[in-house]
Coordinates of C-alpha atoms and ligand atoms in Angstrom, one line a residue:
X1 CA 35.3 -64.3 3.0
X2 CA 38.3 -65.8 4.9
X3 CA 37.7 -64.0 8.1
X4 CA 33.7 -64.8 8.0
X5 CA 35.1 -68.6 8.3
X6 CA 37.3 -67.0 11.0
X7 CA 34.2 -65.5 12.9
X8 CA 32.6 -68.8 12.9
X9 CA 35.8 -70.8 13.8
X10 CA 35.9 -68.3 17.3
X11 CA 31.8 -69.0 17.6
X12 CA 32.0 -72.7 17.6
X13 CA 34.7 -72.6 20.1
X14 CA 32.5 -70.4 22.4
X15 CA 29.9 -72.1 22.3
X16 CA 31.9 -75.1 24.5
X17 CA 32.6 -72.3 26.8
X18 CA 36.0 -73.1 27.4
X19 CA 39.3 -72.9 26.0
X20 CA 42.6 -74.9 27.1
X21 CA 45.2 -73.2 24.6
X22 CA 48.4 -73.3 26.9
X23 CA 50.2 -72.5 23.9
X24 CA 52.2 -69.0 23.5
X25 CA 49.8 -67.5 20.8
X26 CA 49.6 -63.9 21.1
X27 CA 46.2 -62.7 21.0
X28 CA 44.5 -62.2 17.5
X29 CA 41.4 -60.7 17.4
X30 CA 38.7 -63.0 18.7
X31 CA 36.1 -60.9 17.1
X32 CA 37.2 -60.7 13.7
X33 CA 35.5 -57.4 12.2
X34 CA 31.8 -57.1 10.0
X35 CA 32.9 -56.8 6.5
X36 CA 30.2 -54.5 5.2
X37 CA 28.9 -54.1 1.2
X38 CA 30.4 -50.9 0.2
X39 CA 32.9 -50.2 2.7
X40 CA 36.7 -50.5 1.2
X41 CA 38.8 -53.2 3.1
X42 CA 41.0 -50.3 4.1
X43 CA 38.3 -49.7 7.2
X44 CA 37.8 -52.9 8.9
X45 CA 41.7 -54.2 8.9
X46 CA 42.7 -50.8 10.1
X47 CA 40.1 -50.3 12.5
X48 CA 40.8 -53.7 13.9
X49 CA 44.7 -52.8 14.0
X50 CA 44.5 -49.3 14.9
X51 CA 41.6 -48.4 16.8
X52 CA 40.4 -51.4 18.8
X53 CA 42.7 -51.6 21.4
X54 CA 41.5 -48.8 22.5
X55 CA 38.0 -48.8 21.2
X56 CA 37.2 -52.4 21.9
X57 CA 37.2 -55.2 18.7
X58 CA 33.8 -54.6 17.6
X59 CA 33.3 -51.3 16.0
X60 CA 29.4 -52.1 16.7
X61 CA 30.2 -51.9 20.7
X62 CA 32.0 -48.7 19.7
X63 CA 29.3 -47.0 17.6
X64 CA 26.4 -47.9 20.5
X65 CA 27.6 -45.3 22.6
X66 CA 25.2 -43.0 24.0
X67 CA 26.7 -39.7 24.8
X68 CA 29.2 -38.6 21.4
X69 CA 31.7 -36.3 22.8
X70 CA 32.0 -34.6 19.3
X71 CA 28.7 -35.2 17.5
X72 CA 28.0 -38.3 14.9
X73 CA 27.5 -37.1 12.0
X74 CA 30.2 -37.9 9.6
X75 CA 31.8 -34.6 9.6
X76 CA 32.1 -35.0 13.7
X77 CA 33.7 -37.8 13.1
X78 CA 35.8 -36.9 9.9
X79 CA 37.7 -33.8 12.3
X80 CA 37.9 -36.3 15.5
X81 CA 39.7 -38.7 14.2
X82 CA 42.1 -36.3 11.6
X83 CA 42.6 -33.8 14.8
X84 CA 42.0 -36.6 17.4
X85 CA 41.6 -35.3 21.2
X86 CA 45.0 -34.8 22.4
X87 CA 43.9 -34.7 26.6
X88 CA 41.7 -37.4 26.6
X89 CA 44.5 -39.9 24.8
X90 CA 42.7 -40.1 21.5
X91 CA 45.8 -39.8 18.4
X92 CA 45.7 -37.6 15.4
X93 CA 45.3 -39.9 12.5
X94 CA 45.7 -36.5 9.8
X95 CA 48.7 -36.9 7.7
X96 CA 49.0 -41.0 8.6
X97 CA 45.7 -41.6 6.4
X98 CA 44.8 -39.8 3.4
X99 CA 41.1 -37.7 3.8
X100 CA 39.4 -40.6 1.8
X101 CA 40.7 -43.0 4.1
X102 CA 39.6 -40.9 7.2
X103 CA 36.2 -40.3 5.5
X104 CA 36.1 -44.8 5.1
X105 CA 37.0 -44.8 8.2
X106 CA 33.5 -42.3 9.5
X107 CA 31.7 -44.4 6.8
X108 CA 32.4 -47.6 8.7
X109 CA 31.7 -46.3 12.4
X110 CA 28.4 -44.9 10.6
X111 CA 27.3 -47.8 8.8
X112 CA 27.8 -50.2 12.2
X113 CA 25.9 -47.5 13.8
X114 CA 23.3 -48.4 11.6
X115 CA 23.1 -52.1 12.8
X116 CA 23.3 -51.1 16.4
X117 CA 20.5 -52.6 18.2
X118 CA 19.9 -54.9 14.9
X119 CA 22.9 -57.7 15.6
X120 CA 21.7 -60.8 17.5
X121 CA 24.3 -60.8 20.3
X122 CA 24.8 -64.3 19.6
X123 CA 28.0 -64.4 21.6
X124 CA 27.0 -62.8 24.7
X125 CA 28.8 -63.9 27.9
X126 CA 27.4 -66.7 30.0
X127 CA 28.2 -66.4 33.1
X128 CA 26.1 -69.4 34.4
X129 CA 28.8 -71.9 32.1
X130 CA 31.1 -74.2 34.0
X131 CA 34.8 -73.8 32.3
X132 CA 37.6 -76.1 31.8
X133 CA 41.0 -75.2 32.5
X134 CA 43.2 -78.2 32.1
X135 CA 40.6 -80.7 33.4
X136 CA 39.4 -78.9 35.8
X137 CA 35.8 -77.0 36.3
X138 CA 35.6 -73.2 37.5
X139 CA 32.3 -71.5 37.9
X140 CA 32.1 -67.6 38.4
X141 CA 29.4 -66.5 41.9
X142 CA 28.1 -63.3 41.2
X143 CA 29.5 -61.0 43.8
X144 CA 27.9 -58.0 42.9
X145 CA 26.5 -56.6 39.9
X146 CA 25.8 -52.8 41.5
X147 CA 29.3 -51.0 40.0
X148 CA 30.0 -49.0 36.8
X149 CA 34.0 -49.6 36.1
X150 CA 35.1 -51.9 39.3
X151 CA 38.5 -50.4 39.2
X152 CA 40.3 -52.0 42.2
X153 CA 39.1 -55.0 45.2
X154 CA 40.6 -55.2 48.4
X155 CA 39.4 -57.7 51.2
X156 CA 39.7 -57.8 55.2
X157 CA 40.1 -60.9 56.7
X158 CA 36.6 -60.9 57.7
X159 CA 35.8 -61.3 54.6
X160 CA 34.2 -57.8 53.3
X161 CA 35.1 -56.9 49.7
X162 CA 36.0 -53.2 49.3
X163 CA 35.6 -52.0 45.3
X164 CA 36.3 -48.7 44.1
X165 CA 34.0 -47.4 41.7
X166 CA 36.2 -45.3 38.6
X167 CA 33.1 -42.8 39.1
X168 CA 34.2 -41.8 42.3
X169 CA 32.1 -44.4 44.4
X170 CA 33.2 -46.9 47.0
X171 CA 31.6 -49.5 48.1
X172 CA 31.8 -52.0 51.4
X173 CA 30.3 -55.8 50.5
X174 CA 29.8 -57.6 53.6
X175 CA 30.0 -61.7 53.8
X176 CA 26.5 -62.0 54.5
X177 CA 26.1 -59.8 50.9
X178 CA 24.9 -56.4 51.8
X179 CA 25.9 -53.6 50.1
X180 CA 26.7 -50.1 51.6
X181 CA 28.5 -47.3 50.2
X182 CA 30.8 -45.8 52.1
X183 CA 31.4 -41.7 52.5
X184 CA 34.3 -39.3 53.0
X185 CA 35.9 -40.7 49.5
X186 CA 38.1 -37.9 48.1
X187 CA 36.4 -35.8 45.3
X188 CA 37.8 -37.6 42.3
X189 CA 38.8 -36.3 38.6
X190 CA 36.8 -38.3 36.7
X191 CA 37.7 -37.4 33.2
X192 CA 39.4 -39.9 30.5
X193 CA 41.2 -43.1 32.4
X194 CA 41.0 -41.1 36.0
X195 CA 38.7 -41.6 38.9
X196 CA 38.8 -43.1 41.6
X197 CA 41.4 -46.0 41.1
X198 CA 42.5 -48.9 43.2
X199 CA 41.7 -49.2 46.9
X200 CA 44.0 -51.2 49.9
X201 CA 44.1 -52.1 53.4
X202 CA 46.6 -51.3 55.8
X203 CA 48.5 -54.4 56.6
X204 CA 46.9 -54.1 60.3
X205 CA 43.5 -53.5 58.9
X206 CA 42.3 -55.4 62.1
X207 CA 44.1 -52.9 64.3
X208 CA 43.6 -49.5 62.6
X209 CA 41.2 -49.9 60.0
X210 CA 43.9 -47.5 57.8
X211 CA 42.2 -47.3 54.0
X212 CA 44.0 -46.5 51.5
X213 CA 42.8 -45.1 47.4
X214 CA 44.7 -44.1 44.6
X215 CA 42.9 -41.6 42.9
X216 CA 43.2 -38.8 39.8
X217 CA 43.2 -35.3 41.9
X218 CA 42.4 -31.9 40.6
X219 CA 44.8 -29.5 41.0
X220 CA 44.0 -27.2 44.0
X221 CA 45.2 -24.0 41.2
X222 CA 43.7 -25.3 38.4
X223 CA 41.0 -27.2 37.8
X224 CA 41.8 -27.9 34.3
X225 CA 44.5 -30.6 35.6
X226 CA 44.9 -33.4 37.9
X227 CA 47.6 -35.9 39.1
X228 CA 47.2 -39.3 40.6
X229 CA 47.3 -38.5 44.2
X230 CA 47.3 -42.1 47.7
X231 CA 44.8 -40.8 50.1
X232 CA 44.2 -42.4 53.6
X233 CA 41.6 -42.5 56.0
X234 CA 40.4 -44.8 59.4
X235 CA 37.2 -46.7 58.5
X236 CA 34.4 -45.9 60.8
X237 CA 31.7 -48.2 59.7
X238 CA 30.2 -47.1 56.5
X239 CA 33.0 -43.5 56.5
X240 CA 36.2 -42.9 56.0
X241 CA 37.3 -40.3 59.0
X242 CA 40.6 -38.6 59.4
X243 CA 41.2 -38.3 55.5
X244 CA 44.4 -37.0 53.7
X245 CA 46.7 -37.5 50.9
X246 CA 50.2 -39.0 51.6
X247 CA 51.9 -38.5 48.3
X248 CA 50.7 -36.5 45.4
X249 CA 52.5 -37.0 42.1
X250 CA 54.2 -34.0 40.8
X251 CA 53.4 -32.1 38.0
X252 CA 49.5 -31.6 37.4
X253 CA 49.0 -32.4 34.1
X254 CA 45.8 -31.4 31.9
X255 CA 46.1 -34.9 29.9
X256 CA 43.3 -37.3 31.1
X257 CA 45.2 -40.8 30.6
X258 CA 47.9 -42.8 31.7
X259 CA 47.7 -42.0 35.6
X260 CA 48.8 -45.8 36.9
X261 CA 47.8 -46.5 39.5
X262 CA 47.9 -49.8 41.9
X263 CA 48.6 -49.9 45.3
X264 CA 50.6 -53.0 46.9
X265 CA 52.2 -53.7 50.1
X266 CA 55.6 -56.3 50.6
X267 CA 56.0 -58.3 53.2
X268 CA 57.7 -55.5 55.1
X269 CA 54.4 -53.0 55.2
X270 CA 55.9 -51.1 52.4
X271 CA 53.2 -49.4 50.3
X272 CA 54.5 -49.5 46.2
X273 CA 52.2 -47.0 44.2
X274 CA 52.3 -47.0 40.0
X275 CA 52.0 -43.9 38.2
X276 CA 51.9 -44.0 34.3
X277 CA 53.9 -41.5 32.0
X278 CA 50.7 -39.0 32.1
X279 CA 50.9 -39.0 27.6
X280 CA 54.2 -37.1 28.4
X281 CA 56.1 -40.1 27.3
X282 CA 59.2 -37.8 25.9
X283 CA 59.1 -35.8 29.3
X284 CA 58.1 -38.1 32.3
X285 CA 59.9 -41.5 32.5
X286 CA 63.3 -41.5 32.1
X287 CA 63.6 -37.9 34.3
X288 CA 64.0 -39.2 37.9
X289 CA 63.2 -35.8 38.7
X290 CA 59.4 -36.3 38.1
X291 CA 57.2 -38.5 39.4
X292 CA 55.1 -39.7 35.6
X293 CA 56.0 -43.4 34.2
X294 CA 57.7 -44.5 37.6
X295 CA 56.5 -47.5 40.7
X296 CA 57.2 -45.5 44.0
X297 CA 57.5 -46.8 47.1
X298 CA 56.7 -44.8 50.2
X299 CA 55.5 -45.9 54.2
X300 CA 52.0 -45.7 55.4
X301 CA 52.6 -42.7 56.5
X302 CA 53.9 -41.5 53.2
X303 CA 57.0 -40.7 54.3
X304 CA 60.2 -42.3 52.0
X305 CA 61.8 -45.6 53.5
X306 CA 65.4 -44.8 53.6
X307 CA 66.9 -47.4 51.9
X308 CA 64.9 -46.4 48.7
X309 CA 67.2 -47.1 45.7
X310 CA 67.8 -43.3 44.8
X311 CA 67.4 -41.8 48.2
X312 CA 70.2 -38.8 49.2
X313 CA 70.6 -38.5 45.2
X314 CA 69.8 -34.8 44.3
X315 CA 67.5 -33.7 42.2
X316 CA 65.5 -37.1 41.9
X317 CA 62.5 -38.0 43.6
X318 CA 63.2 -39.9 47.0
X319 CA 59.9 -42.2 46.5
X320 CA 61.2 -43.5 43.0
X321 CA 61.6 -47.3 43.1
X322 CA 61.7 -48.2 39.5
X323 CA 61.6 -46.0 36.2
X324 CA 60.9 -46.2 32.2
X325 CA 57.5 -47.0 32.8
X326 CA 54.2 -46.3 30.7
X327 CA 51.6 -47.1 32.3
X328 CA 51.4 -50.2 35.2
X329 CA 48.3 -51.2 35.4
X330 CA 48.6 -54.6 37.6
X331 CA 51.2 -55.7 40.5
X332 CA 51.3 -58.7 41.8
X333 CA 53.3 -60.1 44.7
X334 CA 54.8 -63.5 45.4
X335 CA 55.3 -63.1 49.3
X336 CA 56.9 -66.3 49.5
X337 CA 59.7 -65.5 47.0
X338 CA 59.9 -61.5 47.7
X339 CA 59.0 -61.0 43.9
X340 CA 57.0 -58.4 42.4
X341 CA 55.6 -58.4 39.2
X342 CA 54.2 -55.7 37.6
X343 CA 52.4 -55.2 34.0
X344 CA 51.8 -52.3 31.5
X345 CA 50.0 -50.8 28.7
X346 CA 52.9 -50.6 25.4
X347 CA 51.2 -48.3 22.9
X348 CA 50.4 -50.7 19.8
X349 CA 51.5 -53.9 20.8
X350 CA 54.2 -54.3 23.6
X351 CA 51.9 -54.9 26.7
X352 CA 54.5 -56.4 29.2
X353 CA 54.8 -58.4 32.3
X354 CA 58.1 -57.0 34.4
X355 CA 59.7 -58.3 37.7
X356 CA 60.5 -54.4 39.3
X357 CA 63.5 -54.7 41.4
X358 CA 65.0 -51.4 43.1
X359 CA 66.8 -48.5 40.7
X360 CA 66.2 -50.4 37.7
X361 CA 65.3 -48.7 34.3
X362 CA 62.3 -49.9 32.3
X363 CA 63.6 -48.2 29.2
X364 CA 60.1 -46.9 28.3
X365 CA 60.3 -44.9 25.8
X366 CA 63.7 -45.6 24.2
X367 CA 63.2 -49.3 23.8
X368 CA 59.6 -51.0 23.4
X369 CA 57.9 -53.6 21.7
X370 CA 55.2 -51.5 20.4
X371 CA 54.7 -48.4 17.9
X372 CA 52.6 -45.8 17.9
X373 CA 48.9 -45.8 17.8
X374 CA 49.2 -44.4 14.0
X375 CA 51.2 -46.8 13.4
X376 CA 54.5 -44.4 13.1
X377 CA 57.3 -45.8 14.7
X378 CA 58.9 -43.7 17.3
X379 CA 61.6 -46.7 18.2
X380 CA 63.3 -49.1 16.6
X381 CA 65.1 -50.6 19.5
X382 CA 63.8 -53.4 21.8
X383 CA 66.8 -53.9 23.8
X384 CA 69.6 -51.7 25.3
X385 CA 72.1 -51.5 28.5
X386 CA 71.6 -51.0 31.4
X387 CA 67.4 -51.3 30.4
X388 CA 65.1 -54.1 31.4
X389 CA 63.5 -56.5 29.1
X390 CA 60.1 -57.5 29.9
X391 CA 59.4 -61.3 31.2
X392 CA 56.9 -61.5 29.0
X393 CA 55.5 -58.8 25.9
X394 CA 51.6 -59.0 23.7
X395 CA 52.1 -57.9 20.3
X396 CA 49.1 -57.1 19.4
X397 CA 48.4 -55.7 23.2
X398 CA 45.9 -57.2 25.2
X399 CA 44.9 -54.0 26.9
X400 CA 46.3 -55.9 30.1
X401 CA 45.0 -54.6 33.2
X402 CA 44.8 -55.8 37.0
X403 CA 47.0 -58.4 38.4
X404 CA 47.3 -61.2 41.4
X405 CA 49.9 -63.6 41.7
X406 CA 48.3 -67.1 42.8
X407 CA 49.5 -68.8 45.9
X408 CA 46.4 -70.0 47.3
X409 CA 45.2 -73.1 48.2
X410 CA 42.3 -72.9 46.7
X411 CA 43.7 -73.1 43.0
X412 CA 46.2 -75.9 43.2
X413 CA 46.4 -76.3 39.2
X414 CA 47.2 -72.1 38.8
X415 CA 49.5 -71.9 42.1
X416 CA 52.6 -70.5 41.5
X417 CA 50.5 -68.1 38.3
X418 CA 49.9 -64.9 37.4
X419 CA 46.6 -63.7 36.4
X420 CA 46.4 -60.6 34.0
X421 CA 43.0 -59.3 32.7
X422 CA 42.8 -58.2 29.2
X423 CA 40.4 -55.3 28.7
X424 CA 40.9 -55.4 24.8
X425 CA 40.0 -59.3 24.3
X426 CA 37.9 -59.5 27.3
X427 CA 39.3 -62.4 29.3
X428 CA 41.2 -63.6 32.0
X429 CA 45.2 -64.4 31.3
X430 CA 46.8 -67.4 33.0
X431 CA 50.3 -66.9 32.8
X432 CA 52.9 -69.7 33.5
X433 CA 56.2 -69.3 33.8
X434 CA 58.5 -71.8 32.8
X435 CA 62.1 -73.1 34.3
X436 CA 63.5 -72.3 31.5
X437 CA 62.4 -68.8 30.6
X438 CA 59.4 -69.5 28.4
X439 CA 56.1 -68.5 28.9
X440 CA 52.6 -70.1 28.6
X441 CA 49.5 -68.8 28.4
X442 CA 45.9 -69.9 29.0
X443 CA 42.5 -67.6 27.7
X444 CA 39.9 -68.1 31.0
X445 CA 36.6 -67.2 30.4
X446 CA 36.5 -65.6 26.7
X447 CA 34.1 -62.7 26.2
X448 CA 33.3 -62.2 30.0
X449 CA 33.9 -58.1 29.4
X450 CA 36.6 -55.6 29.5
X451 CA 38.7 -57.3 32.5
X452 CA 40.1 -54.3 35.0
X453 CA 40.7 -55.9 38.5
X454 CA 41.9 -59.3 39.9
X455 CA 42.4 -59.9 43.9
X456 CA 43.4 -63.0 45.7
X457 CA 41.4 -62.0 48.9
X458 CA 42.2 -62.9 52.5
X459 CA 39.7 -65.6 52.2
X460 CA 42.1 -67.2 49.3
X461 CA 39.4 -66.7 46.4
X462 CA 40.4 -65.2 43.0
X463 CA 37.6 -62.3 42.8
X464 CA 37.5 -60.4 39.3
X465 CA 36.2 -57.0 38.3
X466 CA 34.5 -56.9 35.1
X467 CA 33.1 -53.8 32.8
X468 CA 30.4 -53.3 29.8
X469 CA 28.2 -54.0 32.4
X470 CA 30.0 -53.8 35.4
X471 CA 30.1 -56.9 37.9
X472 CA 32.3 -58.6 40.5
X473 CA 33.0 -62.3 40.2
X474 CA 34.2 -64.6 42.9
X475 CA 36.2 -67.8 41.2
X476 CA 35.0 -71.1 42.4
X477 CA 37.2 -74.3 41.8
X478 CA 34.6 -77.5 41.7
Ligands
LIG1 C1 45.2 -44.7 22.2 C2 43.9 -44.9 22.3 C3 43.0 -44.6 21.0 C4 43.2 -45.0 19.7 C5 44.3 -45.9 19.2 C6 42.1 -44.5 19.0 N1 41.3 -43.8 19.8 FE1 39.6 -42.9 19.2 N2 39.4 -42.1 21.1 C7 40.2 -42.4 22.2 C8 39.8 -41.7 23.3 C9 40.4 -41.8 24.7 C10 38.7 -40.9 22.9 C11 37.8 -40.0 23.8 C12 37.2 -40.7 24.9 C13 36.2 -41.7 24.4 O1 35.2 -41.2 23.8 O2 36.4 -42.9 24.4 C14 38.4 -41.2 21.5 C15 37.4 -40.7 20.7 C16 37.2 -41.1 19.4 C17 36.1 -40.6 18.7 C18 35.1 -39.6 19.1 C19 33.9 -40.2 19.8 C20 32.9 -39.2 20.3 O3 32.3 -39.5 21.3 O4 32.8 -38.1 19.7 C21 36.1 -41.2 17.4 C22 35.2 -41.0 16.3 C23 37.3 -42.0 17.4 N3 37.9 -42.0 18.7 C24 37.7 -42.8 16.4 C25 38.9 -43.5 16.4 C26 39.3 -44.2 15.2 C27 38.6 -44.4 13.9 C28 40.6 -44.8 15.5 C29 41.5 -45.6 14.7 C30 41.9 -45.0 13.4 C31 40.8 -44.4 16.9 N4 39.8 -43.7 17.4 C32 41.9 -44.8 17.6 C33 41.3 -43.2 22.2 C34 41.8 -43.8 21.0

């Protein structure tokens, strides 16, 4: 009974379409989850703790999907989640939770199944709503609703939006709104989290018209893996000519998850690149040998700036700017201060926001904030020497993805913030940082989908990419 009050509690407050909590609550569940006659309380609390951040926090989402890698029937489900699917990221849950569990667990996917298509969604989005932030009223402008998974924006100072597609498709909005897509993309890996992944332009755009995507790569030997790989082309109107890669990440892996990957240049036409730990989390980020779980930092050609932090050191990889890492899903830059901020995926709990200076260890996996998925511990240590702490850590995680550090005019009340998208609670993050340390935090637009990309364009609008349906959103300030 006490979280149907809870559900209604979160309604209510949607239905003003705006929420002004600059307190430092981490995120609960703003979707409590269905209690259902029959089912044991055992399958709702740990689906909602151990299974929606990754499969979103209502189970009904979850169960509508079309295409079951495994088969529905309770059996299918029964071996997936006992066995899980190692290469595509999903955990073995055999051994955590006894077989009736595991069966309550297939009983509850199966009954929500059932109300699929039945559920009034009451709480849909609206994107038409004004919302407040602090006193003041933001609208969203559809930008463009024709994308799947708008993984990364970039913009040219004449205004054209550039979004990557995950599903290997990119895509070239001009200001006057017309949409073209744009050929001689790499063939992408699209399997799990990889595809094609963030896009940027060269710091001379204007000049060169020099493209650059991060993207998962097959392996050339073996199909069966993939890396994340920076290619780069010259834009010829609607085609990329001239393509190559300029860094591959080394070793192919077979997982499908955890490939990074963002693309950011400093003030100095440096080009930072994020690469997650590639599920090898015992392997990859603390060996500065391999490329996994690091934020390298290369030139536009791809060649290795020579006053990289571990360059001339033997045996480690020259483009290594930072290490420890899990998997970076957002950097930011604050050109005026020469900061960069970075944030990343923790396992259960222990999302993070980090400032990434050179050489510096991100202790990932020997201290975190989070546990494991199956909700094993594999660390009991948050802190140690000569390791980073996080500016700021979710516990529960947010799912945080994308990131843009606000400095333009445009946003007066958010300048000097960063924005992080939450993919798990579906909304925008307004982080604050505080003279003294602290942080605060402010929900923007609640329920507008799985959050994955946030740009500050040339033009000095916020844009955000949005999934479960895919669209692009252009932040107005009234
Ligand atoms: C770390 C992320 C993660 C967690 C935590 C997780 N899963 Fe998964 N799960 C995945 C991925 C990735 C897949 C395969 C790709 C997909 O279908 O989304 C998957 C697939 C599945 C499938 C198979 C779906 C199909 O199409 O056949 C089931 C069932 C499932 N998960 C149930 C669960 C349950 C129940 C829990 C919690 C006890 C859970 N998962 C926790 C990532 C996760």
């Amino acid at each position: 009974m006490l979280h149907r009050t809870y559900v209604l509690t979160m309604l209510i407050a949607h239905s003003f379409m705006w929420i002004d909590c600059a307190s430092k609550e981490s995120s609960e569940n703003p979707i409590a989850p269905i209690e259902q006659e029959g089912v044991v309380e055992f399958a709702p609390r740990t689906y909602a703790s151990n299974c929606a951040s990754c499969h979103g926090v209502d189970v009904r989402a979850f169960a509508d999907r079309k295409n079951w890698i495994h088969g529905s029937d309770k059996d299918s489900l029964i071996f997936v989640i006992s066995k899980g699917l190692v290469d595509k990221g999903m955990p073995a849950f055999e051994g955590v939770y006894s077989q009736e569990e595991i069966a309550s667990l297939a009983d509850y996917i199966l009954e929500a199944k059932e109300q699929v298509g039945t559920y009034a969604f009451e709480d849909k989005f609206d994107d038409k709503a004004q919302f407040l932030d602090n006193g003041v009223t933001y609208e969203l402008e559809l930008v463009t609703d024709a994308v799947n998974i708008p993984w990364g924006i970039a913009q040219s100072n004449d205004g054209t939006l550039f979004i990557t597609d995950r599903d290997g498709t990119l895509t070239m909005r001009s200001k006057n709104g017309s949409i073209e897509e744009i050929t001689g993309v790499p063939s992408v890996r699209e399997k799990g989290q990889g595809g094609l992944l963030d896009v940027s332009l060269d710091p001379d755009f204007d000049k060169n018209q020099h493209i650059y995507l991060s993207y998962s790569k097959y392996n050339p030997k073996n199909k069966e893996e993939g890396t994340t790989a920076v290619f780069k082309g010259r834009l010829e109107g609607n085609r990329i000519v001239d393509g190559r890669d300029i860094w591959v990440a080394l070793p192919y892996y077979a997982t499908q998850y955890h490939f990074g990957s963002r693309l950011l240049w400093d003030k100095d036409g440096l080009l930072y690149v994020s690469i997650g730990d590639r599920g090898k989390r015992d392997i990859n980020p603390q060996d500065l040998g391999l490329y996994p779980g690091k934020i390298h930092r290369i030139n536009s050609d791809g060649s290795i700036p020579s006053d990289n932090p571990f360059v001339g050191k033997e045996g480690v990889v020259a483009s290594i700017y930072s290490y420890g890492h899990r998997n970076p899903q957002g950097l930011a830059y604050d050109r005026q201060n020469d900061v960069i901020y970075e944030n990343e995926h923790g396992p259960r709990g222990g999302d993070e926001i980090n400032i990434i200076e050179p050489g510096r260890n991100y202790g990932w996996p020997v201290i975190s904030y989070g546990i494991n998925y199956n909700g094993t511990v594999f660390t009991t240590k948050t802190a140690e020497e000569g390791m980073e702490q996080p500016l700021h850590y979710w516990v529960p995680a947010i799912g945080v993805c994308g990131m843009a550090y606000v400095d333009s005019d445009r946003y007066p009340e958010w300048k000097g913030q960063l924005m992080s998208g939450s993919l798990k609670y579906q909304y925008l993050n307004l982080t604050r940082i505080l003279d003294d340390g602290m942080v605060e935090e402010t929900k923007l637009f609640p329920k507008i989908g799985r959050l994955r990309s946030i740009l500050q364009g040339t033009d000095g609008y916020l844009y955000i990419g949005v999934e479960d349906p895919g669209r692009v959103y252009r932040i107005l300030r009234k």
